[in-house]
Short mmCIF file of C-alpha atoms in Angstrom, two decimals:
data_model
loop_
_atom_site.label_atom_id
_atom_site.label_comp_id
_atom_site.label_asym_id
_atom_site.label_seq_id
_atom_site.Cartn_x
_atom_site.Cartn_y
_atom_site.Cartn_z
CA MET A 1084 -86.07 53.76 8.27
CA SER A 1085 -84.77 54.83 4.86
CA TRP A 1086 -85.31 53.61 1.32
CA TYR A 1087 -82.24 52.59 -0.71
CA ARG A 1088 -82.25 52.18 -4.49
CA VAL A 1089 -80.56 48.90 -5.45
CA CYS A 1090 -81.30 48.20 -9.14
CA ARG A 1091 -83.73 48.51 -12.03
CA THR A 1092 -86.71 46.17 -12.26
CA SER A 1093 -85.21 44.78 -15.48
CA ASP A 1094 -82.00 43.72 -13.68
CA VAL A 1095 -83.52 40.73 -11.82
CA ALA A 1096 -85.41 38.09 -13.82
CA VAL A 1097 -88.54 36.38 -12.50
CA ARG A 1098 -87.69 33.35 -10.29
CA SER A 1099 -84.25 34.71 -9.49
CA MET A 1100 -82.44 36.70 -6.83
CA GLN A 1101 -79.61 39.15 -6.52
CA ASN A 1102 -77.49 40.07 -3.52
CA PHE A 1103 -76.81 43.66 -2.49
CA SER A 1104 -74.94 45.32 0.33
CA VAL A 1105 -77.38 47.96 1.57
CA ASN A 1106 -76.14 50.34 4.24
CA GLY A 1107 -73.73 47.64 5.47
CA ILE A 1108 -76.33 44.84 5.49
CA GLU A 1109 -76.19 41.90 3.07
CA VAL A 1110 -79.66 41.65 1.51
CA ASN A 1111 -81.10 39.26 -1.08
CA LEU A 1112 -83.69 40.68 -3.46
CA TYR A 1113 -86.04 38.05 -4.90
CA HIS A 1114 -88.28 38.44 -7.95
CA LEU A 1115 -91.10 35.90 -7.75
CA GLU A 1116 -94.10 35.60 -10.06
CA ASP A 1117 -96.26 37.53 -7.60
CA GLY A 1118 -93.86 40.26 -6.57
CA TRP A 1119 -90.60 41.45 -5.10
CA PHE A 1120 -89.27 40.40 -1.68
CA ALA A 1121 -86.10 41.00 0.34
CA THR A 1122 -84.50 39.09 3.20
CA SER A 1123 -81.22 38.97 5.03
CA ASP A 1124 -78.60 37.03 3.08
CA ILE A 1125 -77.37 35.25 6.22
CA CYS A 1126 -78.85 31.85 7.15
CA THR A 1127 -79.90 31.82 10.80
CA HIS A 1128 -78.68 28.24 11.22
CA GLN A 1129 -74.93 28.66 10.69
CA ASP A 1130 -74.39 32.06 9.06
CA CYS A 1131 -74.02 30.75 5.50
CA SER A 1132 -74.74 33.08 2.58
CA LEU A 1133 -78.19 32.32 1.17
CA SER A 1134 -77.21 33.92 -2.13
CA ASP A 1135 -75.23 30.70 -2.69
CA GLY A 1136 -78.48 28.72 -2.32
CA ASP A 1137 -81.35 28.00 -4.70
CA ILE A 1138 -84.90 29.25 -5.08
CA ASP A 1139 -87.42 26.40 -4.81
CA GLY A 1140 -90.91 27.76 -5.42
CA ASN A 1141 -91.39 30.40 -2.71
CA GLU A 1142 -88.45 29.20 -0.63
CA ILE A 1143 -84.75 29.96 -0.53
CA VAL A 1144 -82.80 26.76 0.20
CA CYS A 1145 -79.48 27.19 2.00
CA GLY A 1146 -76.59 25.62 0.11
CA CYS A 1147 -74.78 24.65 3.31
CA HIS A 1148 -77.23 22.29 5.03
CA GLY A 1149 -80.43 22.25 2.94
CA GLY A 1150 -82.55 24.24 5.38
CA ALA A 1151 -85.08 26.62 3.83
CA PHE A 1152 -87.01 29.82 4.43
CA ASP A 1153 -90.19 31.29 3.00
CA ILE A 1154 -89.03 34.18 0.82
CA ARG A 1155 -92.23 36.17 1.47
CA THR A 1156 -92.27 35.96 5.28
CA GLY A 1157 -88.75 34.93 6.27
CA GLY A 1158 -90.19 31.99 8.21
CA ALA A 1159 -88.05 28.86 8.60
CA THR A 1160 -89.69 26.07 6.59
CA ARG A 1161 -87.16 23.24 6.57
CA MET A 1162 -84.81 21.84 9.22
CA PRO A 1163 -82.20 22.45 10.43
CA CYS A 1164 -83.40 26.08 10.20
CA THR A 1165 -85.73 27.15 13.02
CA ILE A 1166 -85.15 30.90 13.42
CA PRO A 1167 -86.80 33.19 10.82
CA LEU A 1168 -84.87 35.52 8.52
CA GLU A 1169 -85.12 39.27 8.80
CA THR A 1170 -87.25 40.65 5.97
CA PHE A 1171 -87.29 44.10 4.42
CA ARG A 1172 -89.97 46.11 2.65
CA VAL A 1173 -89.57 46.54 -1.12
CA ARG A 1174 -91.07 49.16 -3.41
CA ILE A 1175 -90.83 50.14 -7.06
CA ARG A 1176 -90.21 53.80 -7.94
CA ASN A 1177 -89.93 54.77 -11.61
CA GLU A 1178 -88.68 51.30 -12.62
CA PHE A 1179 -86.15 51.19 -9.79
CA ILE A 1180 -86.27 48.76 -6.86
CA GLU A 1181 -85.85 50.26 -3.40
CA ILE A 1182 -85.38 48.40 -0.11
CA GLU A 1183 -86.22 49.88 3.28
CA ILE A 1184 -83.40 49.56 5.84
CA GLU A 1185 -82.58 51.33 9.08
CA PRO A 1186 -79.97 54.05 8.42
#
């Protein structure tokens, strides 16, 4: 596993997300009140981009069919989604956000 720098901490406001392509993988970085989280951008229901969805509390709601996932764990929380999202570790280094991805 390798760490990839994606942005500065000041680039993503609280209660928002930003999409990045990290080593060929589409990843959403979320800034919640209690921390930073990263998941796959691709909905496990029908491969829609979750970056087109909305944050609702601690969930990302897919814009295609209204299914949702827990941003912190990747767990499916609302039908029609049943398969969890892949999640990635996030760390802060000198005011930069880094995401851990397989090289």
